[in-house]
Short mmCIF file of N, CA and C in Angstrom, two decimals:
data_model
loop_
_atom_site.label_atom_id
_atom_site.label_comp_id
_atom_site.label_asym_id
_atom_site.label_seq_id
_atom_site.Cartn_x
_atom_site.Cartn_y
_atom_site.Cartn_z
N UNK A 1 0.85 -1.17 0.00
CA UNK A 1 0.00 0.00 0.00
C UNK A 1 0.89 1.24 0.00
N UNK A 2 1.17 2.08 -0.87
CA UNK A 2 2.26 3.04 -1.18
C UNK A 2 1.57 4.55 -0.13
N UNK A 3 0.55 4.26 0.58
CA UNK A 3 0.48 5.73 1.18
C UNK A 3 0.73 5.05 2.77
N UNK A 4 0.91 4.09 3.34
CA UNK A 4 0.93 3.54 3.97
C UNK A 4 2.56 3.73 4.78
N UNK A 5 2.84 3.96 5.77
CA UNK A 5 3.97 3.68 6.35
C UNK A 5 5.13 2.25 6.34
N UNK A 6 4.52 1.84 6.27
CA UNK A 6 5.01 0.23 5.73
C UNK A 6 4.19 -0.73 4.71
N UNK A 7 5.16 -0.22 3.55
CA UNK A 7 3.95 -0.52 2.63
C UNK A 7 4.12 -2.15 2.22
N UNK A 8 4.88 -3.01 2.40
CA UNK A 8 5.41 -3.97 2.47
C UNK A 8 5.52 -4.67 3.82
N UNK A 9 4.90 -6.19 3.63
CA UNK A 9 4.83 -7.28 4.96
C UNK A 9 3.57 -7.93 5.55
N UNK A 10 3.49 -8.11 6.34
CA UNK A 10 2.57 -9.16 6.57
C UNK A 10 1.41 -8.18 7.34
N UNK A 11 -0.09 -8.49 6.46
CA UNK A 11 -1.38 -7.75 6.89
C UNK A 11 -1.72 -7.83 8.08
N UNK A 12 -1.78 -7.67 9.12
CA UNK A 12 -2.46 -8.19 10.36
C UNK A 12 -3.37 -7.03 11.19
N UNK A 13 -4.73 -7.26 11.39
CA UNK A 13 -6.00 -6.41 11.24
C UNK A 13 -6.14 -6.89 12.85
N UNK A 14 -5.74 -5.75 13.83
CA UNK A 14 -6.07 -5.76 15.08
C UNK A 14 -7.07 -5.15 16.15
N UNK A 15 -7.43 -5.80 17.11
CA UNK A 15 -8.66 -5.15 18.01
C UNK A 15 -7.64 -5.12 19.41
N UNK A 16 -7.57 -3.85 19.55
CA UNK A 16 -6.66 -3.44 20.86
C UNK A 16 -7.92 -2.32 21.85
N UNK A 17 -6.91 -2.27 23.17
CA UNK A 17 -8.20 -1.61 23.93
C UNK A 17 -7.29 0.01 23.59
N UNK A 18 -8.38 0.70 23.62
CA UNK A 18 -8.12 2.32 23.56
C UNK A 18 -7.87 3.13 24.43
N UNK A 19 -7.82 2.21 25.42
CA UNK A 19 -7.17 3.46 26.75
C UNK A 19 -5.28 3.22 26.77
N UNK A 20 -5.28 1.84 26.73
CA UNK A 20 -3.57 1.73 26.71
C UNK A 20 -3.62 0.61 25.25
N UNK A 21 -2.24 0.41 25.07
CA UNK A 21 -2.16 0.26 23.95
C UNK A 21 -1.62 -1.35 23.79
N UNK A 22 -2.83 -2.10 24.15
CA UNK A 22 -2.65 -3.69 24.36
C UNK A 22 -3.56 -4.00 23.56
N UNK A 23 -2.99 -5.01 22.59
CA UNK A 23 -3.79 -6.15 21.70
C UNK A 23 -4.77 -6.93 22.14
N UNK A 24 -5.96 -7.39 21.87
CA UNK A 24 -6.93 -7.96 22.70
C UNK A 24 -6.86 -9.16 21.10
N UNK A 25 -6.82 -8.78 20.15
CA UNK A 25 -6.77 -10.24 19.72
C UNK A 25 -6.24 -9.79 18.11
N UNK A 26 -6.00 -10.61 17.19
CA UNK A 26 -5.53 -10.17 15.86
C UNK A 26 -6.00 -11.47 14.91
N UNK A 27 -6.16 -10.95 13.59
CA UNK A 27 -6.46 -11.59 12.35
C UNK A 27 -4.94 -11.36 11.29
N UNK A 28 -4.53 -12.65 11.00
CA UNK A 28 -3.11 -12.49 10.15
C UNK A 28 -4.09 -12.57 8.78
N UNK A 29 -3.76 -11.42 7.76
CA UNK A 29 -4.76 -11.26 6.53
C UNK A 29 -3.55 -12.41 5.82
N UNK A 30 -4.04 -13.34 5.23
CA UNK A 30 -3.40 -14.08 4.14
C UNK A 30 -3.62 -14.31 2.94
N UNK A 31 -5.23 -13.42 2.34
CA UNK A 31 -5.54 -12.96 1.07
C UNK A 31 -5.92 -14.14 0.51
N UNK A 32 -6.37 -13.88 -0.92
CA UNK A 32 -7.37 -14.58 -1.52
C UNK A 32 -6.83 -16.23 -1.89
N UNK A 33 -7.26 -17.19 -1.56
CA UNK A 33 -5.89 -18.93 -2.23
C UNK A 33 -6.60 -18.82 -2.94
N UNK A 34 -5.84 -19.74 -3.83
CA UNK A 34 -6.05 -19.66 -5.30
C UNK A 34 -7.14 -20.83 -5.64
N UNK A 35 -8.01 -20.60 -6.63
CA UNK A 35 -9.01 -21.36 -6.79
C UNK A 35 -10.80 -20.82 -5.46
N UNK A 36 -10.27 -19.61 -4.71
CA UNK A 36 -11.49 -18.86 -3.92
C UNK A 36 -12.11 -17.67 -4.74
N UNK A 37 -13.11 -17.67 -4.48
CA UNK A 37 -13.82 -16.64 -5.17
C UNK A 37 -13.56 -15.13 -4.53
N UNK A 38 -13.91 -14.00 -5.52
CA UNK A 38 -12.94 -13.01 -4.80
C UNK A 38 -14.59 -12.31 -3.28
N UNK A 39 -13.68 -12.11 -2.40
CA UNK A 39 -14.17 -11.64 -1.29
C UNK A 39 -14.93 -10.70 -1.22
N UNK A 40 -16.31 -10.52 -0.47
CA UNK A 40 -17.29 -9.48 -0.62
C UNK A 40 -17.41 -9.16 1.26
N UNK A 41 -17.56 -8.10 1.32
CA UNK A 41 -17.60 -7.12 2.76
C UNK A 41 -16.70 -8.03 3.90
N UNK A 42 -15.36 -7.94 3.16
CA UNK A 42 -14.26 -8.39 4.26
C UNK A 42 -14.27 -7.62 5.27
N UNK A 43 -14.17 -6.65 5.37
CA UNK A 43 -13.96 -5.63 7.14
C UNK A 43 -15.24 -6.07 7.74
N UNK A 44 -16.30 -6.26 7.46
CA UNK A 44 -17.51 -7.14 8.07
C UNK A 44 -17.11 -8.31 8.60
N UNK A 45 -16.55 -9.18 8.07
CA UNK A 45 -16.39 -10.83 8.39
C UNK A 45 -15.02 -10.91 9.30
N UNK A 46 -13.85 -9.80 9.15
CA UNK A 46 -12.89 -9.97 10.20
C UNK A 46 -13.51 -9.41 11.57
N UNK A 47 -14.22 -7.68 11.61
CA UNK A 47 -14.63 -7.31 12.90
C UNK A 47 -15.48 -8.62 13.28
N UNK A 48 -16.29 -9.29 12.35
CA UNK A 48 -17.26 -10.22 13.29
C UNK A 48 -16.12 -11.30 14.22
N UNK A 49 -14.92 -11.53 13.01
CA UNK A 49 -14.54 -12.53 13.86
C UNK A 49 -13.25 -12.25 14.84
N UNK A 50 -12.88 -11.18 14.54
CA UNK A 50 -12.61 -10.21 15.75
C UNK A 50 -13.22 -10.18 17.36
N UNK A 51 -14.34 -9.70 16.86
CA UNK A 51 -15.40 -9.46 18.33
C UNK A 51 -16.36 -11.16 18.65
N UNK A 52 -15.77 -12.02 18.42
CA UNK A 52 -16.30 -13.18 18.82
C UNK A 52 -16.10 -13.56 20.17
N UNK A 53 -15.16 -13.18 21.08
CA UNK A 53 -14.57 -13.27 21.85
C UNK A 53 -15.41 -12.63 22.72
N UNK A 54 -15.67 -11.39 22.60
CA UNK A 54 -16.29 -10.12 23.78
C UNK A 54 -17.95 -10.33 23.12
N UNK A 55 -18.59 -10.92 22.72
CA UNK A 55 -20.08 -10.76 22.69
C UNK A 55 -20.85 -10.59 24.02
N UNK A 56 -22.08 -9.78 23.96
CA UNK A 56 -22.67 -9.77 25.17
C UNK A 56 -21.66 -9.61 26.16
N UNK A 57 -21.02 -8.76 26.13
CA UNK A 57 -20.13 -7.42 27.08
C UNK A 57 -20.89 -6.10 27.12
N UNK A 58 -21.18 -5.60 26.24
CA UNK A 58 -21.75 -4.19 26.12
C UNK A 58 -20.36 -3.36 26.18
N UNK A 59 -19.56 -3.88 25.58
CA UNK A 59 -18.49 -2.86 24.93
C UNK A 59 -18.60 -1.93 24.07
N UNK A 60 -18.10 -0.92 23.57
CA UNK A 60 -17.92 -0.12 22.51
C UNK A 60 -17.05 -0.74 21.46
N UNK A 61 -17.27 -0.43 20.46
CA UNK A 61 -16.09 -0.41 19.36
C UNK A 61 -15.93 0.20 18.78
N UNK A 62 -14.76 0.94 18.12
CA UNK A 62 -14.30 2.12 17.71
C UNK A 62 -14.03 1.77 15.96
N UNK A 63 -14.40 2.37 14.96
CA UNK A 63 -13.83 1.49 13.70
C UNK A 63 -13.44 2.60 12.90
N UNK A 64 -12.82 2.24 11.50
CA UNK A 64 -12.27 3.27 10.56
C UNK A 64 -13.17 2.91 9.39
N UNK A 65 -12.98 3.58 8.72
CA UNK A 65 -13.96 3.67 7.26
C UNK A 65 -14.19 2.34 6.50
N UNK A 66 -13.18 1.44 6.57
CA UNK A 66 -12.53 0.31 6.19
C UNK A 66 -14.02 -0.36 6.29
N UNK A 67 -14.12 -0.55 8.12
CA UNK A 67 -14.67 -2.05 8.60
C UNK A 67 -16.58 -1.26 8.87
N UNK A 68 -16.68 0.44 8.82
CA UNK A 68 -18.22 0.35 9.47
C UNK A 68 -18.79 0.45 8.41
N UNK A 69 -20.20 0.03 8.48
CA UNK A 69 -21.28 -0.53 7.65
C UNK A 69 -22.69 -0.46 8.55
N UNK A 70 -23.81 0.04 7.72
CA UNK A 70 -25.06 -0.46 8.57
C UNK A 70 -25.29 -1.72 8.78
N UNK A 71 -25.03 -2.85 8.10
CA UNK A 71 -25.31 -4.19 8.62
C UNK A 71 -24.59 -4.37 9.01
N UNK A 72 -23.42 -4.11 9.48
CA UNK A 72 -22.41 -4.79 10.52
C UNK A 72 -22.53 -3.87 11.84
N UNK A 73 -23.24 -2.89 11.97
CA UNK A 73 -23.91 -2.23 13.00
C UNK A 73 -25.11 -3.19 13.61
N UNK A 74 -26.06 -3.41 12.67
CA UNK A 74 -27.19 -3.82 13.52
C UNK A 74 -26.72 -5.36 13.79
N UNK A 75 -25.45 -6.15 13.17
CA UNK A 75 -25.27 -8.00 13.59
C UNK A 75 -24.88 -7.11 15.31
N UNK A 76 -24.13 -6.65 15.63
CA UNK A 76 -22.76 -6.07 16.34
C UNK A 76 -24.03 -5.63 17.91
N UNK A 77 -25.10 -4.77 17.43
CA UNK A 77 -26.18 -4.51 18.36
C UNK A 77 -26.77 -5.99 18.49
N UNK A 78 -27.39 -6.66 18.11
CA UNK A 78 -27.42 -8.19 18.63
C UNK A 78 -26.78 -8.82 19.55
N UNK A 79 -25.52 -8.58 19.22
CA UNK A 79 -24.69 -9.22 20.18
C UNK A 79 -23.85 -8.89 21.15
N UNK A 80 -24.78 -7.53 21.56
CA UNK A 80 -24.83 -6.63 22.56
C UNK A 80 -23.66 -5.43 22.64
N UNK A 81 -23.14 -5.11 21.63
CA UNK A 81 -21.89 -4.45 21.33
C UNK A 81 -22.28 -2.94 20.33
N UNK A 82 -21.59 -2.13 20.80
CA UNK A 82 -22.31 -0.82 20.12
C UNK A 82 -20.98 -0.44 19.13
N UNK A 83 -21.39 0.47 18.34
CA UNK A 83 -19.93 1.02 17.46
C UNK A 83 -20.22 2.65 17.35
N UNK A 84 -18.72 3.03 16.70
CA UNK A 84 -18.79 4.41 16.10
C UNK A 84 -17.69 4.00 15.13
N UNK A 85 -18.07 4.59 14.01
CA UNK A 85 -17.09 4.40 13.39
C UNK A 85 -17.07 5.24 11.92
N UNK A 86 -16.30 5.62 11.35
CA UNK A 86 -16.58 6.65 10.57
C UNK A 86 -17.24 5.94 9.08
N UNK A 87 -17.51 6.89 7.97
CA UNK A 87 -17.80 5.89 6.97
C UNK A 87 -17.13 6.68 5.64
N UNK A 88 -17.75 5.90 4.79
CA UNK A 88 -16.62 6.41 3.40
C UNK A 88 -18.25 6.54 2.37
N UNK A 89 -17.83 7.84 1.93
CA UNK A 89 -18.61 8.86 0.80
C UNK A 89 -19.28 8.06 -0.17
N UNK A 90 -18.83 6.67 -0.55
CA UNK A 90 -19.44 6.16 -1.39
C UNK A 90 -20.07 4.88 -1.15
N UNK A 91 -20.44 4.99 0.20
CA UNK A 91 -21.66 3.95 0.51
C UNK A 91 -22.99 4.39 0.58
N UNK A 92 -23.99 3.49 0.22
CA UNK A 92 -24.70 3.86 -0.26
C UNK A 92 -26.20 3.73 0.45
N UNK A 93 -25.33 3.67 1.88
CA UNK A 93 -25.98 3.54 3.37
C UNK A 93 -26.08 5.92 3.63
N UNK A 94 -25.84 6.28 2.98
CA UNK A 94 -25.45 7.55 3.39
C UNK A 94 -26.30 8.41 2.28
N UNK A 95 -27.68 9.08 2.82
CA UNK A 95 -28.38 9.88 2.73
C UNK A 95 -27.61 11.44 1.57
N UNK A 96 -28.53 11.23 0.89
CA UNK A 96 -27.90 13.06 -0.05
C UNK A 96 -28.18 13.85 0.78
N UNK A 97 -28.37 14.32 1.33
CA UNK A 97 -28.21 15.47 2.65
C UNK A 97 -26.87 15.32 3.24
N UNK A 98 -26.25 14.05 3.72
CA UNK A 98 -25.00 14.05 4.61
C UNK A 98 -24.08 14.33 3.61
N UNK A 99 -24.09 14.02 2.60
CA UNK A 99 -22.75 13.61 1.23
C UNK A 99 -22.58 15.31 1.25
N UNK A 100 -21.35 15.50 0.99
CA UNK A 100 -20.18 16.88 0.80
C UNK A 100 -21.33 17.51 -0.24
N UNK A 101 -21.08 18.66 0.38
CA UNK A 101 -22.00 20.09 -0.61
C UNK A 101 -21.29 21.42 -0.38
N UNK A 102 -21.47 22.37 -1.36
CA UNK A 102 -20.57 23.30 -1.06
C UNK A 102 -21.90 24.33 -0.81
N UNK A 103 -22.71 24.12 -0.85
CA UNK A 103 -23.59 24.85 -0.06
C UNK A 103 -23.32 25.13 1.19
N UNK A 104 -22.97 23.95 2.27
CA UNK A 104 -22.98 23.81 3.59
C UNK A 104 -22.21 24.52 4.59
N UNK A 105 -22.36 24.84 5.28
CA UNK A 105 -21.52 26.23 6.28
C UNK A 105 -20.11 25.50 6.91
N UNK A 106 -19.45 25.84 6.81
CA UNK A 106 -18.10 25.23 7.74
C UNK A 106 -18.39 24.70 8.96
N UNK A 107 -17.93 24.07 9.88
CA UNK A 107 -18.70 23.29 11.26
C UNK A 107 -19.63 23.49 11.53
N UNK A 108 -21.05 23.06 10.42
CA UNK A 108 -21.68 22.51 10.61
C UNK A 108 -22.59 21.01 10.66
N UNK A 109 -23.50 20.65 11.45
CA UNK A 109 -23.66 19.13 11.42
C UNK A 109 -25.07 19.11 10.89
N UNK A 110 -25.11 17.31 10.64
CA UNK A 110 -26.60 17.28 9.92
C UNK A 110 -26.48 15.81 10.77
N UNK A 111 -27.51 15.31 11.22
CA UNK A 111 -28.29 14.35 11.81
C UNK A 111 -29.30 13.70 11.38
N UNK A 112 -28.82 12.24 11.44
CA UNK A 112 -29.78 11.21 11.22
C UNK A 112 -30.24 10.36 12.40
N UNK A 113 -31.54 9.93 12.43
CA UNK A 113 -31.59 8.57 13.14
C UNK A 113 -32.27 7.97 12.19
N UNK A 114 -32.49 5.85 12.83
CA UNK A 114 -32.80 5.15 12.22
C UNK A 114 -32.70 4.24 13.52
N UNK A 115 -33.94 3.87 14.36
CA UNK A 115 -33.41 2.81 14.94
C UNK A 115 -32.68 3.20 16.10
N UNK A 116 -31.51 2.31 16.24
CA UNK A 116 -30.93 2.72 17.54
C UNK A 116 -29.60 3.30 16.68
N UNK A 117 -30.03 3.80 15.46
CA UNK A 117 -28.42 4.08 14.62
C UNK A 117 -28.36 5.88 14.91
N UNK A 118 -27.40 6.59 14.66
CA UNK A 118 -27.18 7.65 14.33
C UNK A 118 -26.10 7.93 13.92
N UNK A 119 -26.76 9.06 12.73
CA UNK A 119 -25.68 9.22 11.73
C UNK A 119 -25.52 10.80 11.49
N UNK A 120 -24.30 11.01 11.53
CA UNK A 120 -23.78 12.66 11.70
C UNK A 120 -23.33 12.78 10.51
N UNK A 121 -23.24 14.38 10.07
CA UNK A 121 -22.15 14.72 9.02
C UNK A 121 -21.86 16.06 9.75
N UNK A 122 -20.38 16.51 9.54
CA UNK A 122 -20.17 17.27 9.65
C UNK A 122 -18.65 17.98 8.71
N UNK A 123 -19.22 19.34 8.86
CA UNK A 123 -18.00 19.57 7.75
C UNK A 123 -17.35 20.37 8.49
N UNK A 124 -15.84 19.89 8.08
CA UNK A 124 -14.86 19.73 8.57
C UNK A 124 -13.97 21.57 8.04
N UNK A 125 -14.04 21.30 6.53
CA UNK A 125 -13.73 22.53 5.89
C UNK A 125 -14.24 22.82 4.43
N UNK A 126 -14.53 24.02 3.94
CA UNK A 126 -15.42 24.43 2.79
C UNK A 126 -14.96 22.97 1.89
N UNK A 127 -16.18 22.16 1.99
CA UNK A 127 -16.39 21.01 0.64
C UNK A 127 -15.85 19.88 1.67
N UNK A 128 -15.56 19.99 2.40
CA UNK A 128 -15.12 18.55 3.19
C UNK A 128 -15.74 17.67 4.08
N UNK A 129 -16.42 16.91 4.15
CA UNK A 129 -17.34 16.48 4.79
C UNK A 129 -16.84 14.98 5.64
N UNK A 130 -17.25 14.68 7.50
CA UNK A 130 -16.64 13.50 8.11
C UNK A 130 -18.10 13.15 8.09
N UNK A 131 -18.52 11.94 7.75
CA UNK A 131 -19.67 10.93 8.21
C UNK A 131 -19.47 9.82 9.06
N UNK A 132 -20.15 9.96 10.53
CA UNK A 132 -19.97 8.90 11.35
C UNK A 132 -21.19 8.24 11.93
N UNK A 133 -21.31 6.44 11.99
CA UNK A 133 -21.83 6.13 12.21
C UNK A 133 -21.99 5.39 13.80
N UNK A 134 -23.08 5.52 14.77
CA UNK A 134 -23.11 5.06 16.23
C UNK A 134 -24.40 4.35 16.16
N UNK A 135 -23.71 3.15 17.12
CA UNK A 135 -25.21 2.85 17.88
C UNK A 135 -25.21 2.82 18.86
N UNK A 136 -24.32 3.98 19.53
CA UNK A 136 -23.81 4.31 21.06
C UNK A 136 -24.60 5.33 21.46
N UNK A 137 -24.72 6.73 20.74
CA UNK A 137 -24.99 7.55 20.52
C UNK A 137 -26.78 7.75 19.99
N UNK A 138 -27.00 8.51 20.99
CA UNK A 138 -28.41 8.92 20.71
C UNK A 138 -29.44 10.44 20.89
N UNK A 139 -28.67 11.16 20.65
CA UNK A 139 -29.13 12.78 20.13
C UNK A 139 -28.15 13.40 19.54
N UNK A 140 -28.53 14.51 19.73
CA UNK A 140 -28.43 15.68 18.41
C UNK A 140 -26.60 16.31 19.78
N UNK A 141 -26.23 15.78 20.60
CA UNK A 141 -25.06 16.78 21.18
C UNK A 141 -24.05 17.25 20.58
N UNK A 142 -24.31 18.58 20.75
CA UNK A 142 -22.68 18.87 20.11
C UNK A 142 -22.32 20.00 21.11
N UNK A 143 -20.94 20.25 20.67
CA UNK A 143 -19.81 21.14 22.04
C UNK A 143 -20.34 22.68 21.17
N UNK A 144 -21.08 23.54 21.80
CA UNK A 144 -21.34 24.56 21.53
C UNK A 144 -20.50 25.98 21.88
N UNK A 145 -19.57 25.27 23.39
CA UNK A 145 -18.73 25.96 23.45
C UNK A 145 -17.72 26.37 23.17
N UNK A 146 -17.20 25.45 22.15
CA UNK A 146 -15.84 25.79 21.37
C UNK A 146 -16.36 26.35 19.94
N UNK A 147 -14.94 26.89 18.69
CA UNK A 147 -15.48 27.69 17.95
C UNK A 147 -15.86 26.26 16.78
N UNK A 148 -15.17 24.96 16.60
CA UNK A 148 -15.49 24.43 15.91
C UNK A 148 -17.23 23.60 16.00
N UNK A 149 -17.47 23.67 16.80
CA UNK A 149 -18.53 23.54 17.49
C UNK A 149 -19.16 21.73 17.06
N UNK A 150 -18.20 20.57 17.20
CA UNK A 150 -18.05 19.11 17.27
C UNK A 150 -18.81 18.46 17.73
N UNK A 151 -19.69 17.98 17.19
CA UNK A 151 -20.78 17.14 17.58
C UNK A 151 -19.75 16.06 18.75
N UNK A 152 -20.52 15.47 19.59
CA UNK A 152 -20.15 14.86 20.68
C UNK A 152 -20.01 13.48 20.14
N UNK A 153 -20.38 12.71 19.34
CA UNK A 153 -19.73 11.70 18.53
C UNK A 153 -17.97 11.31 17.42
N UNK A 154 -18.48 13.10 17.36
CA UNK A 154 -16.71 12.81 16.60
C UNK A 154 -15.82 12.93 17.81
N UNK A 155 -16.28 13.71 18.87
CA UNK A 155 -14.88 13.90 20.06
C UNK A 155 -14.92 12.69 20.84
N UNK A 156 -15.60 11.48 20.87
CA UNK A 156 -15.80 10.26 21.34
C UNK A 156 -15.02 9.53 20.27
N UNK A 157 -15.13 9.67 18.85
CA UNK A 157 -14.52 8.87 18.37
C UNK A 157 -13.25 9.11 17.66
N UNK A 158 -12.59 10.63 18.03
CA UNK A 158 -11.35 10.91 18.11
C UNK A 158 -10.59 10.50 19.19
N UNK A 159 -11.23 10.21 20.55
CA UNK A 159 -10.86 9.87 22.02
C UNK A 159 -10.57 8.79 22.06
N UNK A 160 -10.73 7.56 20.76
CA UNK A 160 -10.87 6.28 20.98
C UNK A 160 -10.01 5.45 19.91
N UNK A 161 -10.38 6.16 19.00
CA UNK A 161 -9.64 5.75 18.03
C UNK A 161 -8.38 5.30 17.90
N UNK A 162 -7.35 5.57 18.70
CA UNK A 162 -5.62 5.82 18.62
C UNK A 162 -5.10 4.29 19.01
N UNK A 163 -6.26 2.84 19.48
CA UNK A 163 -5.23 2.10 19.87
C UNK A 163 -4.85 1.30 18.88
N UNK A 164 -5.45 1.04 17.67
CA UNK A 164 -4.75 0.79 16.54
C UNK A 164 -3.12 1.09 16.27
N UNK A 165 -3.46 2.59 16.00
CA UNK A 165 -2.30 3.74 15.71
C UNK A 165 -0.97 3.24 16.62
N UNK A 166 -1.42 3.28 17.63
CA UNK A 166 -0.33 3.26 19.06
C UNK A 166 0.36 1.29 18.80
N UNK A 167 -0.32 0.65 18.87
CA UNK A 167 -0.25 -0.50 18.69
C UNK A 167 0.78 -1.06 16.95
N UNK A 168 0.50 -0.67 16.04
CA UNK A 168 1.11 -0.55 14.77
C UNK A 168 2.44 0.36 14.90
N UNK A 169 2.44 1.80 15.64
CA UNK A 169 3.89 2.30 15.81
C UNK A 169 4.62 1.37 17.01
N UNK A 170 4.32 0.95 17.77
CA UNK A 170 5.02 -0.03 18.79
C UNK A 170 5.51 -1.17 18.17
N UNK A 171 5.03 -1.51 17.36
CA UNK A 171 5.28 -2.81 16.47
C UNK A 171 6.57 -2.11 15.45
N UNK A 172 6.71 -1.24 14.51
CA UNK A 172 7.44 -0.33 14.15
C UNK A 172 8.63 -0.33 14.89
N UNK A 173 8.16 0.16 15.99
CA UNK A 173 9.69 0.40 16.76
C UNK A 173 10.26 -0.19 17.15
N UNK A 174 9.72 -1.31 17.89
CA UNK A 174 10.04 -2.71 18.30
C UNK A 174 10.29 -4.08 17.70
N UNK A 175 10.64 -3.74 16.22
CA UNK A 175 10.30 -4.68 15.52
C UNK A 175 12.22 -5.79 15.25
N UNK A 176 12.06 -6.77 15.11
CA UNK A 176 13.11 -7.75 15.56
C UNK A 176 14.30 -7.53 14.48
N UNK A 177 13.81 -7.23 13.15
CA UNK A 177 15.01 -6.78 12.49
C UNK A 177 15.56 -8.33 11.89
N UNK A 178 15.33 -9.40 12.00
CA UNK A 178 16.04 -10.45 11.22
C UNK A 178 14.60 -10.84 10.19
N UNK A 179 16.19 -11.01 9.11
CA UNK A 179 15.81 -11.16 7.53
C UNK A 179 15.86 -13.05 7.57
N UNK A 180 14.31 -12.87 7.33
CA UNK A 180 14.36 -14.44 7.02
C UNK A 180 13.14 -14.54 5.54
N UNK A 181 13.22 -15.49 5.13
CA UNK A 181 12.24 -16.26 3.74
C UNK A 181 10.78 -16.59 4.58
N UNK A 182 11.20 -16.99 6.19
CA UNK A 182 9.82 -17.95 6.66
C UNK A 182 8.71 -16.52 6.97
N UNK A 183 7.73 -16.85 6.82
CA UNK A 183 6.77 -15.64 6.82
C UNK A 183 6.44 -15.95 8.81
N UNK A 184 6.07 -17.40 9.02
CA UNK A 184 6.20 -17.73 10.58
C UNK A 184 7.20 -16.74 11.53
N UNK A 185 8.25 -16.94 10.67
CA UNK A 185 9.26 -16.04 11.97
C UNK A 185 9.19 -14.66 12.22
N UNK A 186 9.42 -14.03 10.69
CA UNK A 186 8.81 -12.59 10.87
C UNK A 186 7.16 -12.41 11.58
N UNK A 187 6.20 -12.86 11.31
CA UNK A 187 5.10 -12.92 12.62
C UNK A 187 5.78 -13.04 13.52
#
């Protein structure tokens, strides 16, 4: 992946906790074998098998554009687990009202519900638009007192987000440094 910090090596798609920066479990991606048909809503089928472990906890989960989805929201509420997680412009879970307009005022938000879902947009800067999806979250809050004025879902899911981040640079820094062929050892 050339925008990627390490764009070269072995995929591995982790669920760490967000207060400190410990692995709670990992998926080694080993991509399509040959003779499989090609893969449809993978970030769905790893978070599921990701969060197999913590069902019926009433945890949060924090996700990136990658893995959130409305149906992987409402399996995830079943099994007693809530999300936030941002989404990407060209799903087709996302209302023409939320999608980027240059009509729209600079930090301002637009609100959806559906259910126990809610769905924000807010723009970020002239034409730029963040869409996030919760089933944590249930009104209209936003921080009125600052000038950007942040709906209370994005500062929850800026607050949470980082143990990925933290977890992938630790790996980075800590990383063993011997050149081998076996893909086992480097894991």
């Amino acid at each position: 992946m050339p925008s990627k910090p390490a764009k070269y090596g072995i995929k591995i798609f982790w669920m760490c906790d967000a207060r400190v920066p410990y692995a709670i479990d990992a998926v080694v991606y080993t991509g399509r074998q040959p003779g499989e048909d090609v893969q449809k809503n993978l970030g769905e089928k790893i978070v599921e098998q990701l969060c197999s472990g913590i069902r019926q906890t009433g945890r949060s989960i924090t996700m990136d554009n990658f893995f959130t989805s409305v149906p992987l929201a409402e399996k995830l509420l079943e099994k007693n687990l809530t999300i936030v997680g941002t989404l990407r412009q060209n799903k087709a879970d996302i209302p023409p009202v939320m999608k980027k307009s240059k009509s729209r005022e600079v930090h301002s938000s637009e609100f959806g519900f559906s259910g126990n879902m809610t769905m924000v947009s807010y723009v970020t800067k002239k034409g730029k638009v963040v869409v996030l999806l919760s089933t944590m979250h249930d009104d209209k809050a936003v921080d009125d007192n600052s000038v950007k004025k942040k709906p209370e879902m994005i500062q929850y899911y800026n607050k949470t987000k980082g143990g990925v981040d933290t977890m992938d640079q630790m790996v980075r820094t800590y990383s063993c440094k011997w050149r081998t062929r076996r893909w086992p050892m480097v894991l």
